[in-house]
Coordinates of C-alpha atoms and ligand atoms in Angstrom, one line a residue:
X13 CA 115.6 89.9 139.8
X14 CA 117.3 92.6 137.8
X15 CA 114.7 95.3 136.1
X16 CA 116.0 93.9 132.3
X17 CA 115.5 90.2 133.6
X18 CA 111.8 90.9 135.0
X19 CA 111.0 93.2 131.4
X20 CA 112.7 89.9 129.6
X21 CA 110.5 87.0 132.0
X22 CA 107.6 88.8 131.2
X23 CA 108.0 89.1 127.5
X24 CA 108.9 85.3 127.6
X25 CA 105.2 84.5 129.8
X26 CA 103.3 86.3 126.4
X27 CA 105.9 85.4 123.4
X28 CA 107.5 82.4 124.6
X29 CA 111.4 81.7 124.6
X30 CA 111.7 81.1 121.0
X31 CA 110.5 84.7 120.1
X32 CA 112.3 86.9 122.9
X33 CA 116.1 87.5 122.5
X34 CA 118.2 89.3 124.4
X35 CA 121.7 87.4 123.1
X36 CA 123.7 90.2 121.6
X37 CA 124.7 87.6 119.1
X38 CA 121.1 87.3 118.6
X39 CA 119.8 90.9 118.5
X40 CA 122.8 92.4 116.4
X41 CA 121.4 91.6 112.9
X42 CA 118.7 93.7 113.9
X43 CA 120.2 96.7 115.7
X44 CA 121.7 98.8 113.1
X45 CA 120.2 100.6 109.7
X46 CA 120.6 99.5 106.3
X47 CA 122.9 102.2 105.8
X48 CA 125.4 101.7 108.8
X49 CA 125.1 105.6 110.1
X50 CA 122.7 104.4 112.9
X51 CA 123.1 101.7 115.2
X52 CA 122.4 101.3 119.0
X53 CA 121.9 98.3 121.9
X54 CA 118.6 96.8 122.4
X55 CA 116.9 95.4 125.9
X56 CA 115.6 92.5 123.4
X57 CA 114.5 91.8 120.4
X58 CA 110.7 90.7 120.4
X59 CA 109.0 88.6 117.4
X60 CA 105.3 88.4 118.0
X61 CA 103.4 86.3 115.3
X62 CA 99.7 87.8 115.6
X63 CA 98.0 91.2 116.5
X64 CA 97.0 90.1 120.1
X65 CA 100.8 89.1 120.8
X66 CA 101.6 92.9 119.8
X67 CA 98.9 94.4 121.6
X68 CA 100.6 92.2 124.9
X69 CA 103.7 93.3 124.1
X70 CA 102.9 96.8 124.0
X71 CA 101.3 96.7 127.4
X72 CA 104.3 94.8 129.0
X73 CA 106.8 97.6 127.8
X74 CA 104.3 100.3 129.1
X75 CA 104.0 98.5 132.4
X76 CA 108.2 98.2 132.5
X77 CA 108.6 101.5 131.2
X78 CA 110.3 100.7 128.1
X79 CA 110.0 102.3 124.9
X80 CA 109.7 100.4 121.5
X81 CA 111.0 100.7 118.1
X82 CA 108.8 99.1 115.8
X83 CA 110.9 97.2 113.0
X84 CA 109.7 95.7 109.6
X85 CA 112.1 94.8 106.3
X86 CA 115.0 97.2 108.1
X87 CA 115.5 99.1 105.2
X88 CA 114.4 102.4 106.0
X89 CA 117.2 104.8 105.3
X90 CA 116.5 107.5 108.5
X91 CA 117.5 105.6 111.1
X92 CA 114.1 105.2 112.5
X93 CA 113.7 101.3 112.4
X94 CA 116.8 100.7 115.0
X95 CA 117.0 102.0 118.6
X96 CA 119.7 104.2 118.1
X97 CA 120.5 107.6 119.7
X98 CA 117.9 108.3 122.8
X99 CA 116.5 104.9 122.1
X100 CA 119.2 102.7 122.7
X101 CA 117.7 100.0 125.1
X102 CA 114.5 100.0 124.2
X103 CA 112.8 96.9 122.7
X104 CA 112.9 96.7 119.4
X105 CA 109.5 95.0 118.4
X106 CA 109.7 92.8 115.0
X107 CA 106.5 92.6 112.9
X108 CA 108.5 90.2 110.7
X109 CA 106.3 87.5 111.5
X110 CA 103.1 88.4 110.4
X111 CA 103.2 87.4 107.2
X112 CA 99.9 86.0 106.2
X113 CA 98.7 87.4 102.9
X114 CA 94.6 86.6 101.9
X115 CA 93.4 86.1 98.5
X116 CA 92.6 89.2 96.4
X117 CA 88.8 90.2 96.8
X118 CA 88.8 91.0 93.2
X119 CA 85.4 92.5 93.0
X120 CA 86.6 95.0 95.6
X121 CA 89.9 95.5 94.1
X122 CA 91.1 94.7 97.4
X123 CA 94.3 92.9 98.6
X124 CA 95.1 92.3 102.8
X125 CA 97.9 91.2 104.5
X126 CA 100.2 90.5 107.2
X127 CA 102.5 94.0 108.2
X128 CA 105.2 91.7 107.8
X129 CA 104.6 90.3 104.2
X130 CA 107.0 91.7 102.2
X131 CA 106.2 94.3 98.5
X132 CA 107.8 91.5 96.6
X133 CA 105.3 88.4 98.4
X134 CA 102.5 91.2 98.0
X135 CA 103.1 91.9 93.8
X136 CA 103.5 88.4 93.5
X137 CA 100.2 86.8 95.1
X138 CA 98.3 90.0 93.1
X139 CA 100.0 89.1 90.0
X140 CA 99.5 85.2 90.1
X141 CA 95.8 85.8 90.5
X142 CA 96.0 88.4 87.5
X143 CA 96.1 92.0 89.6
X144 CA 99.2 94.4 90.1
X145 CA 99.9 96.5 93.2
X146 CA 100.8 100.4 92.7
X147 CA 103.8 100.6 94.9
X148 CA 107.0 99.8 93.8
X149 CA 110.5 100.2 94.9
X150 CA 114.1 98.4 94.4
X151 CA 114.3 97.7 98.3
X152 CA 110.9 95.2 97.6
X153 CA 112.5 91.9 98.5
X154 CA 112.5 92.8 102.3
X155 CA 110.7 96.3 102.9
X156 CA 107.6 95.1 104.7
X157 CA 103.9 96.6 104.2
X158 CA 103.8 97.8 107.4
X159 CA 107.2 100.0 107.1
X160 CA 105.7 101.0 103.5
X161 CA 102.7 102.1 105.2
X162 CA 104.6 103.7 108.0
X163 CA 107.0 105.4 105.9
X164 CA 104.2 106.3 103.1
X165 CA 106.6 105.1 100.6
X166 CA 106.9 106.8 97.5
X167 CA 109.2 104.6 94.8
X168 CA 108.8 104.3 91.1
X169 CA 105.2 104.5 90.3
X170 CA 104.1 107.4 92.0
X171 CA 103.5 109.2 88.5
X172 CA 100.8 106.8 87.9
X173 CA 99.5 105.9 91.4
X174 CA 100.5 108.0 93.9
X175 CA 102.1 107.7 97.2
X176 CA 101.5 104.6 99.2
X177 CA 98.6 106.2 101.4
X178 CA 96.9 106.4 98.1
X179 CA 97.1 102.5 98.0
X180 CA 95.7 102.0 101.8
X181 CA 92.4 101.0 101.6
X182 CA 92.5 100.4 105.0
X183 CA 94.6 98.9 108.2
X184 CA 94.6 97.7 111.5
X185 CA 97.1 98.9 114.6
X186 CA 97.8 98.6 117.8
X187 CA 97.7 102.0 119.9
X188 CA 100.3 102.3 122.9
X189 CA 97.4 101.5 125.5
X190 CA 97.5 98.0 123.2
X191 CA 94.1 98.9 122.5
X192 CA 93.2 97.9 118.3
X193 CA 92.1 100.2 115.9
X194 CA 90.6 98.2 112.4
X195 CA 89.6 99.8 109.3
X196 CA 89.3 96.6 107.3
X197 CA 85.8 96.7 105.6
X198 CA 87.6 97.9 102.4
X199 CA 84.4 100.4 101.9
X200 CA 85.3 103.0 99.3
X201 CA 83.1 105.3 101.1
X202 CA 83.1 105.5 104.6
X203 CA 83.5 108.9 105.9
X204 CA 82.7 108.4 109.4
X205 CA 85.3 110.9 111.5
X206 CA 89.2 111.2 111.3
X207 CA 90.7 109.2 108.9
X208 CA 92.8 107.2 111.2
X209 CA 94.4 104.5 108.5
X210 CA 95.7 108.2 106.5
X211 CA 96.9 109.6 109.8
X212 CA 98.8 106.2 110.4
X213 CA 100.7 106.4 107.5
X214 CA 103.6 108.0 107.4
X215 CA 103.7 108.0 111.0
X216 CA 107.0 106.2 111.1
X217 CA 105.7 104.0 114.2
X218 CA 105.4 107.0 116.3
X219 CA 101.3 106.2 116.6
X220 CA 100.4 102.6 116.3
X221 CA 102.3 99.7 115.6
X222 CA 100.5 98.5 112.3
X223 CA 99.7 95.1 111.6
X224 CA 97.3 94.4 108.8
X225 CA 97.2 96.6 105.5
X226 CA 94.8 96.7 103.0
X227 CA 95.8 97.4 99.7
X228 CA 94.1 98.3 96.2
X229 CA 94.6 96.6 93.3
X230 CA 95.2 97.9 89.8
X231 CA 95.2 96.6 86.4
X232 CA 98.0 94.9 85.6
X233 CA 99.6 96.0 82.0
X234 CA 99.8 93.6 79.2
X235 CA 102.5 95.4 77.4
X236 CA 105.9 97.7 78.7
X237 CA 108.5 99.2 77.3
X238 CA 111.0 100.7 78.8
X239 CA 114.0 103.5 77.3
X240 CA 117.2 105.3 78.8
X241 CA 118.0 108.0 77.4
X242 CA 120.9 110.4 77.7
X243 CA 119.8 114.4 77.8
X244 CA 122.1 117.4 77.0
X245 CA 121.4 119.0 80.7
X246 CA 118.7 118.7 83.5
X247 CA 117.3 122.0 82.1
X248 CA 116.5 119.7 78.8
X249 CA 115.2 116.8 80.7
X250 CA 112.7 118.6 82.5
X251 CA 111.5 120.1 79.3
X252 CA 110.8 116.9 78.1
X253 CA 109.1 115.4 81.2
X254 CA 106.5 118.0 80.3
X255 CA 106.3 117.1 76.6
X256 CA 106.0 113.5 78.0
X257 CA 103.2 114.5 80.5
X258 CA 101.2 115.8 77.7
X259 CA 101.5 113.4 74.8
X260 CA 102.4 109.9 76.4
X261 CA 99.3 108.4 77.9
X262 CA 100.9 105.6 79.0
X263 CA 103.9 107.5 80.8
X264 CA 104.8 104.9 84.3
X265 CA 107.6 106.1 85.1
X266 CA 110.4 108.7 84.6
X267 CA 113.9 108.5 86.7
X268 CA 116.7 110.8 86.6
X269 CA 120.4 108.9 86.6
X270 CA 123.6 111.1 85.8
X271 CA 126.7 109.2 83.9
X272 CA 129.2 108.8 87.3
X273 CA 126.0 107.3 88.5
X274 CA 125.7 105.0 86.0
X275 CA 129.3 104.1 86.0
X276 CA 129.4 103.4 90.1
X277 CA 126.9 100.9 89.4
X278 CA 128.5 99.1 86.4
X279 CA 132.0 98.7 88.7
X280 CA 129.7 97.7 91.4
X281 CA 127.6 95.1 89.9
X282 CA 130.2 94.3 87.0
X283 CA 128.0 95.7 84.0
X284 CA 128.8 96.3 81.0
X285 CA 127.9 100.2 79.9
X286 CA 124.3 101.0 78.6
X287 CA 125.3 102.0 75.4
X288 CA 127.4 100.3 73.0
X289 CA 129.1 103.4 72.0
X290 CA 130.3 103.7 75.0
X291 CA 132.1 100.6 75.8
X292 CA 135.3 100.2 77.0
X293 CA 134.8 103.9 78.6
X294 CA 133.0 105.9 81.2
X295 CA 130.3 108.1 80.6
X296 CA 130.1 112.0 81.2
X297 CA 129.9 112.6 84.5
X298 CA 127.1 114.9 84.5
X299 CA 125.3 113.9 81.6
X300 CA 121.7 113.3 83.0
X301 CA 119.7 110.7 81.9
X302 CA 116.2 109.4 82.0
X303 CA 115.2 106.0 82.9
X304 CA 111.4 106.4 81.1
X305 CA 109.0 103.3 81.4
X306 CA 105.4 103.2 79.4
X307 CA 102.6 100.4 80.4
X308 CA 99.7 99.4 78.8
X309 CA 97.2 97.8 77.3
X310 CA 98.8 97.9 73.1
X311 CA 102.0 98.1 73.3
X312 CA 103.3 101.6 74.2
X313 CA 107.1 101.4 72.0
X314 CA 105.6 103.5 68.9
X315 CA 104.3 106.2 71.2
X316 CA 107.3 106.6 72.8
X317 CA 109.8 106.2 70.3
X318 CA 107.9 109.0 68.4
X319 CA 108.0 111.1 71.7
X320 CA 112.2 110.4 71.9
X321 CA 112.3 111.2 68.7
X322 CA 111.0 114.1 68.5
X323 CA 112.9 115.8 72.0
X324 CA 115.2 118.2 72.2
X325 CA 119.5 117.5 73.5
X326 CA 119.1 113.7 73.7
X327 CA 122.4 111.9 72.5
X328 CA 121.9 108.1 73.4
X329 CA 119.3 106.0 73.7
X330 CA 118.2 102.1 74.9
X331 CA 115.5 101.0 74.5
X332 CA 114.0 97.4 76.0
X333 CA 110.8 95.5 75.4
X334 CA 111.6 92.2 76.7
X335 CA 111.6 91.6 80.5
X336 CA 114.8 90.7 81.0
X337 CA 116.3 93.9 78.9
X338 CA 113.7 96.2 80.5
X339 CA 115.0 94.7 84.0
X340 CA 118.8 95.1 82.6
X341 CA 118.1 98.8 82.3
X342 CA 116.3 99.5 86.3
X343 CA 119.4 97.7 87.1
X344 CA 121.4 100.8 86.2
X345 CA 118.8 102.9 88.3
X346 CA 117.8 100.8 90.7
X347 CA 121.6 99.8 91.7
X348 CA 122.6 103.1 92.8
X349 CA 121.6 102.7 96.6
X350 CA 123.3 99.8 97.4
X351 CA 126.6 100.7 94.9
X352 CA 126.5 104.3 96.9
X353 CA 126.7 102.3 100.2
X354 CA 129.5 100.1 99.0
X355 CA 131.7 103.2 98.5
X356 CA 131.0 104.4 102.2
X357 CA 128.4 105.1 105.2
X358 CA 126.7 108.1 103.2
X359 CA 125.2 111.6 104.0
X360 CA 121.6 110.3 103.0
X361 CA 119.5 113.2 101.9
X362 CA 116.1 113.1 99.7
X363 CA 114.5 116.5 98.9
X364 CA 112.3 117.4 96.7
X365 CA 112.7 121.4 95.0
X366 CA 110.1 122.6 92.0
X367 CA 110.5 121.3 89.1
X368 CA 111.0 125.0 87.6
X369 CA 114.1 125.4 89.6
X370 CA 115.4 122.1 89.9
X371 CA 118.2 122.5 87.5
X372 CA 119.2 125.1 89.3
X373 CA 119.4 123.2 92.4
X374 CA 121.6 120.6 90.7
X375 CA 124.2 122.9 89.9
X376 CA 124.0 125.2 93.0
X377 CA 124.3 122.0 94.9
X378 CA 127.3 120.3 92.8
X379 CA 129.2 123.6 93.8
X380 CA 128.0 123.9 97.5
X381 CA 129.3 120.4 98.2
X382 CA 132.7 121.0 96.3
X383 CA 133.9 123.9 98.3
X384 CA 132.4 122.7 101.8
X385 CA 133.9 119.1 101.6
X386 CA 136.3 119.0 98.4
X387 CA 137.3 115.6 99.4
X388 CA 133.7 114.3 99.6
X389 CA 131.9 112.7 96.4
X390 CA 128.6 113.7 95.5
X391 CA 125.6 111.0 94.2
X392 CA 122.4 112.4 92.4
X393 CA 119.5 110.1 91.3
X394 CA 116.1 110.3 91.8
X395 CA 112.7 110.2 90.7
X396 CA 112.3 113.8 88.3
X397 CA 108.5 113.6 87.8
X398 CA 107.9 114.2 91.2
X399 CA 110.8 116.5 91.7
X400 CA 112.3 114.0 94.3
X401 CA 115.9 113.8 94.4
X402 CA 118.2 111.6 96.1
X403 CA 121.5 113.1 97.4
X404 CA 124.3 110.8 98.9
X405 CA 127.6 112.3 99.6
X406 CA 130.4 109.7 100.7
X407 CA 133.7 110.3 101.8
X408 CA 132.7 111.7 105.1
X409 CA 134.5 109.3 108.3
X410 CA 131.2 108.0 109.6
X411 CA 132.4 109.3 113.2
X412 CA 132.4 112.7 111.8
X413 CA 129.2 113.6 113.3
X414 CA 129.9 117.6 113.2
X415 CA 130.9 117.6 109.4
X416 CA 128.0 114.8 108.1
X417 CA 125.2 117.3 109.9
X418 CA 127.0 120.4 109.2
X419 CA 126.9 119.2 105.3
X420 CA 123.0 117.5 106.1
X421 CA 122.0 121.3 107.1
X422 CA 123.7 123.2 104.0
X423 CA 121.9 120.8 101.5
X424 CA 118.5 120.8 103.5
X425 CA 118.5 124.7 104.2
X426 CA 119.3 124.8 99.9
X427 CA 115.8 122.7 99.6
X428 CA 114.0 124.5 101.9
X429 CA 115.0 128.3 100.2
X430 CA 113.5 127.2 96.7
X431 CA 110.2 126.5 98.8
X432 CA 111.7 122.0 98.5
X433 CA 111.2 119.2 101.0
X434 CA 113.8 117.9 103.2
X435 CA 112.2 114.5 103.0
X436 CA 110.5 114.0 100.2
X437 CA 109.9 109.9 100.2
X438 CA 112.1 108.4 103.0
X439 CA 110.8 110.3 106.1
X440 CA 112.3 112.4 108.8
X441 CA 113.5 109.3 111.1
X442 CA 116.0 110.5 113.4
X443 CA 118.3 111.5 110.9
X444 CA 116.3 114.7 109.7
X445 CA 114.4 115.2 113.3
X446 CA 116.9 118.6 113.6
X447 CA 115.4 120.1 110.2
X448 CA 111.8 119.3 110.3
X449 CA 111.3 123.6 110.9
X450 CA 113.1 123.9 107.6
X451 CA 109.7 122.1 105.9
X452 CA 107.0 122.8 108.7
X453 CA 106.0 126.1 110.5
X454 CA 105.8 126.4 114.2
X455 CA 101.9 125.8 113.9
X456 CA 102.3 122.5 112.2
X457 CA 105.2 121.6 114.6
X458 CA 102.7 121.9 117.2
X459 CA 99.5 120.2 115.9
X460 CA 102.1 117.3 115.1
X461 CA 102.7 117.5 118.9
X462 CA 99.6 117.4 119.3
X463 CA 98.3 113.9 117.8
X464 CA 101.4 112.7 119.1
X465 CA 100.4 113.3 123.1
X466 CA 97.2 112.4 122.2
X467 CA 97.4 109.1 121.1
X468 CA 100.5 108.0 123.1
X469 CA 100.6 110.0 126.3
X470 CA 103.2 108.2 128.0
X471 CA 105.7 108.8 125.0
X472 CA 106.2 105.0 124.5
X473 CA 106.4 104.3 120.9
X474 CA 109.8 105.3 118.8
X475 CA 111.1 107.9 121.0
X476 CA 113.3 110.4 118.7
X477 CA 111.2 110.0 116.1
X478 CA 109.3 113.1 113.9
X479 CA 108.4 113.9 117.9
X480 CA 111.0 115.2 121.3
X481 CA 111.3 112.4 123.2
X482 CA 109.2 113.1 126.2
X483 CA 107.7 110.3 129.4
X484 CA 109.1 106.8 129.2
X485 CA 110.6 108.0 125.9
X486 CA 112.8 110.4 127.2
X487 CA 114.0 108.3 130.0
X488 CA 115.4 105.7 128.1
X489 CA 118.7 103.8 128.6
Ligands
LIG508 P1 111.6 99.6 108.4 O1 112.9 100.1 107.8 O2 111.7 98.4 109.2 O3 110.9 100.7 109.2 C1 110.8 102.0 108.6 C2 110.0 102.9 109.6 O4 108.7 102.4 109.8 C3 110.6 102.9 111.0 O5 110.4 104.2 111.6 C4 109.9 101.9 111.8 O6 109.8 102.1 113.2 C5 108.5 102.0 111.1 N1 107.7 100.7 111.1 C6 108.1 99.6 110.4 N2 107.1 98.7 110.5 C7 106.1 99.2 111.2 C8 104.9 98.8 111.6 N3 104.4 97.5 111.3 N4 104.1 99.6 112.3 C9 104.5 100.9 112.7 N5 105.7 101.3 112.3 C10 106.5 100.5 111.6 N6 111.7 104.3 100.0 C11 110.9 105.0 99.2 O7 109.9 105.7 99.7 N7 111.0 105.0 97.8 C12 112.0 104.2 97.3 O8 112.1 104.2 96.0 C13 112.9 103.5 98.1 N8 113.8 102.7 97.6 C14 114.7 102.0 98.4 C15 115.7 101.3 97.8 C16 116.6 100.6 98.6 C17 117.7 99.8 98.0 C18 116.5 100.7 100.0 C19 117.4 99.9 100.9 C20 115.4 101.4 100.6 C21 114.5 102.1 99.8 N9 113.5 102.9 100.3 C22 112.7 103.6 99.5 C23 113.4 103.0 101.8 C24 112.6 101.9 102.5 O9 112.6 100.7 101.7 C25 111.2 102.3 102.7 O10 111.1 103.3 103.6 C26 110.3 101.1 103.2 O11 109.0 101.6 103.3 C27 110.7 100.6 104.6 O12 110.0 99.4 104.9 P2 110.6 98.4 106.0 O13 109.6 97.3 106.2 O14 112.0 98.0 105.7 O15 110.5 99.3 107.2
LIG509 C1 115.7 105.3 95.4 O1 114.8 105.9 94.8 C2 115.5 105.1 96.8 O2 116.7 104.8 94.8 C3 116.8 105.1 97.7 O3 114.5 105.9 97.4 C4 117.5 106.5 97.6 O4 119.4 105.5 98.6 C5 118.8 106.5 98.4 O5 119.2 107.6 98.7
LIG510 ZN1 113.5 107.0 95.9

C-alpha cells in the first residue's frame, strides 16, 4: 500500500468512512481561506465527532508523520486554518462536529460547549435562557468557539468585555501526544500552576487542538441604542472617544467607518445611504465616522444624544432604537469584510498604533500606500476604542506575491515605529509569520519557542504557524 493510502486506512479504522475524505471534490471546500490569498492540497480531510476521536487522530498522524491543521468556522483571515504554504499535505483536522452546547449553569455564570458550536448557536442558547455572551463579531454565523478561543478573538465588544481569553472560564484540548488537558470545573479561583486554558488561547492551534470551551455569561441589556455619526477628522473622533469614556456609562461599543467605506458597502449589499441628506450621492471619502452602541439597563438614548450633542466636528447623525434600525446601521460596519473581498483577494493587515498618534497613522498611511502602489485602493475600518485598525488594500494581482508582502512590510514596519501591533485581533497565521520581530523582541521570540518544543516536540501541530516549522512539520509534502 501507498504511505497516503496506509495514513487514509488508518484514519478510516478510528473515524470510519463517512468522516475521512480524501476526494479532492470532497476536501476543496475546505482547503482554501475565507479570503482566497491562501490555499493549498490536503492528504484528507478528517471530521471527528468527540474528544477521544481527536485524541486518535492526533496519534495516527504522529505515528504517519503527518502534520495537522486544525480547522473550525474557516474564517480566520491569516491563513492559518488551511494547509497552505509548508503545510500543504497535511491533514487538515475539522472540529466542525463537536457541536454540543450544555445548558447555562446560571449560578456559575457559566456556559460549555462543543469547539465546534458556532458564536451565533452560543448567543442564542445564552439568550433563550435569559444570559448574553461577551464576544461578538460579524463572522458569528460560522466562526467556531474553538477558532475564537484559538485566535483570542477580539470583535465588537471588547470595550466592555475584553478579549475572548477574558471570556474562557475554562477548556479542554488535546496535546500532540493525544494526551487531554481539562480545565472544566468553572472555579473562579483556582490558581494551581500555569494557566494552561490562557496559554491555549491565542495559540492559533499550534499547542492543542481544543475541544470544549467554557464561557462566562453576562447580563444581558434590556435596552440599546445605537448612533452613526459622521466626525470632521480622526483627530476629532478620538477626542470624542475620550469624552465618551468619561461621561457615557453605558458606552458598548465605538467603531471607526470612513465614507468610501460606507459607500463600498451600500453598492455591495444594495443600500440605500445612511443619511437622508445624502441620497442619491456618495459620501466624502475620508470623512470618518463612528458606529457608537450604548446598552443597559434604562434606556441609554438621552445619555447619548446629550453626549453627540454636545461633541465637537460632527456633521450627520443616525440614530436607531429599534432592532432592526440598530441592525440596519452594523450593516454599514459590519459589511465592509465581505464587500472589501468582493472587490479583490486583499492585502489583509490589522494593527493596532496609540490612540495619541493614530490620526497620524491614518494620514501617513493614506500617502505611503498612494505612492508605493498608486493603482492599489486602500480600505480603513476598525474598532477605535481599542486602537485596532483594519487595513485592506485591493488591486494587487493575487499572484503578485513580491508586491502584496513588499506593501504587507511598509504598513506593518509604519505600526511597529509608533510603538503599534502588527496583529492586533486576527493573529499572526502564516500571513504575518515574517513580521512577528516587528511586535516581539528576540527574548520573547525565543520563550515562544520555547512552549512551542515543549508541548509538541515532534513539530506536529500547524506547521508555519506563529512557530518555524521544525520535525514532522518541516518535512511536509
Ligand atoms: P478558523 O478560521 O477555522 O481557524 C482560525 C485559527 O484557529 C487557525 O489557526 C486554526 O488552525 C485554529 N483553530 C480553529 N479551531 C481550532 C481548535 N478547535 N483548536 C485549535 N486550533 C483551532 N476576528 C476578530 O478577532 N474580530 C472580528 O471582529 C472579526 N470579524 C470578522 C468578520 C468576518 C466577516 C470574518 C470573515 C472574520 C472575522 N474575524 C474576526 C476573524 C475570524 O472570524 C476569527 O478569527 C475567528 O475567531 C475564527 O474562528 P473559526 O472557527 O472560523 O476558526
Ligand atoms: C472586522 O472588525 C473584522 O470587521 C474583519 O475583524 C476585518 O476584514 C477585516 O480586515
Ligand atoms: Zn475587527
Amino acid at each position: 500500500m501507498h504511505g497516503n493510502d496506509r495514513l487514509i486506512a488508518d484514519l478510516v479504522a478510528v473515524l470510519g468512512e463517512a468522516h475521512v475524505l480524501s476526494d479532492p471534490g470532497l476536501t476543496v471546500g475546505y482547503e482554501t481561506d475565507w479570503t482566497g490569498a491562501f490555499t493549498g492540497r490536503a492528504a484528507a480531510v478528517v471530521r471527528p465527532a468527540s474528544t477521544g476521536e481527536v485524541a486518535a487522530v492526533l496519534r495516527v498522524c504522529a505515528a504517519h508523520e503527518v502534520p495537522v491543521v486544525p480547522q473550525g468556522g474557516n474564517t480566520g483571515l491569516v491563513g492559518g486554518s488551511v494547509p497552505a504554504g509548508v503545510a500543504v499535505g497535511a491533514v487538515l483536522l475539522s472540529l466542525r462536529r463537536l457541536t454540543s452546547i450544555d445548558p447555562v449553569d446560571a449560578a456559575a455564570g457559566l456556559v460549555s460547549a462543543g469547539a465546534g458550536a458556532t458564536l451565533a448557536d452560543v448567543q442564542a442558547h445564552a439568550r433563550a435562557a435569559g444570559h448574553g455572551i461577551g464576544v461578538d463579531f460579524a463572522a458569528r454565523d460560522s466562526a467556531t468557539l474553538g477558532g475564537i478561543a484559538a485566535t483570542n478573538a477580539g470583535g465588537e465588544r471588547v470595550l466592555r468585555h475584553g478579549m475572548t481569553r477574558g471570556q474562557v472560564a475554562g477548556l479542554e484540548a488535546v496535546l500532540a501526544d493525544g494526551a487531554v488537558v481539562r480545565r472544566l470545573s468553572g472555579l473562579p479561583k483556582d490558581n494551581v500552576g500555569y494557566d494552561l486554558p490562557s496559554l491555549l488561547v491565542g495559540s492559533e492551534g499550534t499547542l492543542g487542538i481544543i475541544t470544549r470551551v467554557q464561557l462566562r455569561l453576562v447580563a444581558p441589556p434590556a435596552a440599546r441604542t445605537t448612533a452613526l455619526v459622521a466626525m470632521a477628522d480622526v483627530a476629532a473622533a478620538v477626542e470624542f472617544v475620550a469624552v465618551l469614556r468619561a461621561t457615557v456609562g453605558s458606552l458598548d461599543a465605538v467603531e471607526l467607518v470612513f465614507g468610501d467605506g460606507i459607500d463600498l458597502v451600500c453598492a455591495h449589499q444594495g443600500l440605500p445611504a445612511p443619511f437622508p441628506r445624502w441620497a442619491g450621492r456618495m459620501s466624502a471619502a475620508r470623512t470618518p465616522h463612528l458606529l457608537l452602541e450604548c446598552a443597559g439597563r434604562d434606556d441609554p438614548t438621552d445619555e447619548l444624544a446629550a453626549a453627540v450633542e454636545k461633541a465637537a466636528g460632527v456633521s450627520d447623525v443616525a440614530v436607531a432604537t429599534t432592532a432592526v434600525d440598530r441592525d440596519r446601521l452594523w450593516t454599514y460596519r459590519e459589511g465592509h469584510t465581505a464587500a472589501v473581498n468582493a472587490a479583490g483577494v486583499p492585502v489583509k493587515l490589522d494593527v493596532a498604533v496609540p490612540l495619541a498618534r493614530i490620526a497620524a497613522f491614518v494620514d501617513d498611511l493614506r500617502e505611503l500606500v498612494r505612492v508605493a502602489a498608486p493603482a492599489a485602493r486602500l480600505h480603513l475600518w476598525g474598532h477605535l476604542a481599542e486602537a485596532n485598525l483594519h487595513v485592506n488594500v485591493t488591486g494587487l494581482d493575487r499572484d503578485d506575491t513580491l508586491g502584496r508582502a513588499g506593501l504587507a512590510e511598509m504598513i506593518l514596519t509604519r505600526a511597529a515605529a509608533d510603538g503599534g501591533s502588527i496583529g492586533a485581533e486576527h493573529g499572526v497565521g502564516r500571513a504575518k509569520m515574517a513580521w512577528m520581530g516587528l511586535s516581539r523582541s528576540p527574548a520573547e521570540l525565543a520563550a515562544l519557542a520555547a512552549v512551542k518544543h515543549a508541548l509538541d516536540p515532534v513539530g506536529l501541530l500547524n506547521p508555519g504557524v506563529l512557530i518555524q516549522p521544525y520535525g514532522i512539520g518541516a518535512r511536509c509534502r
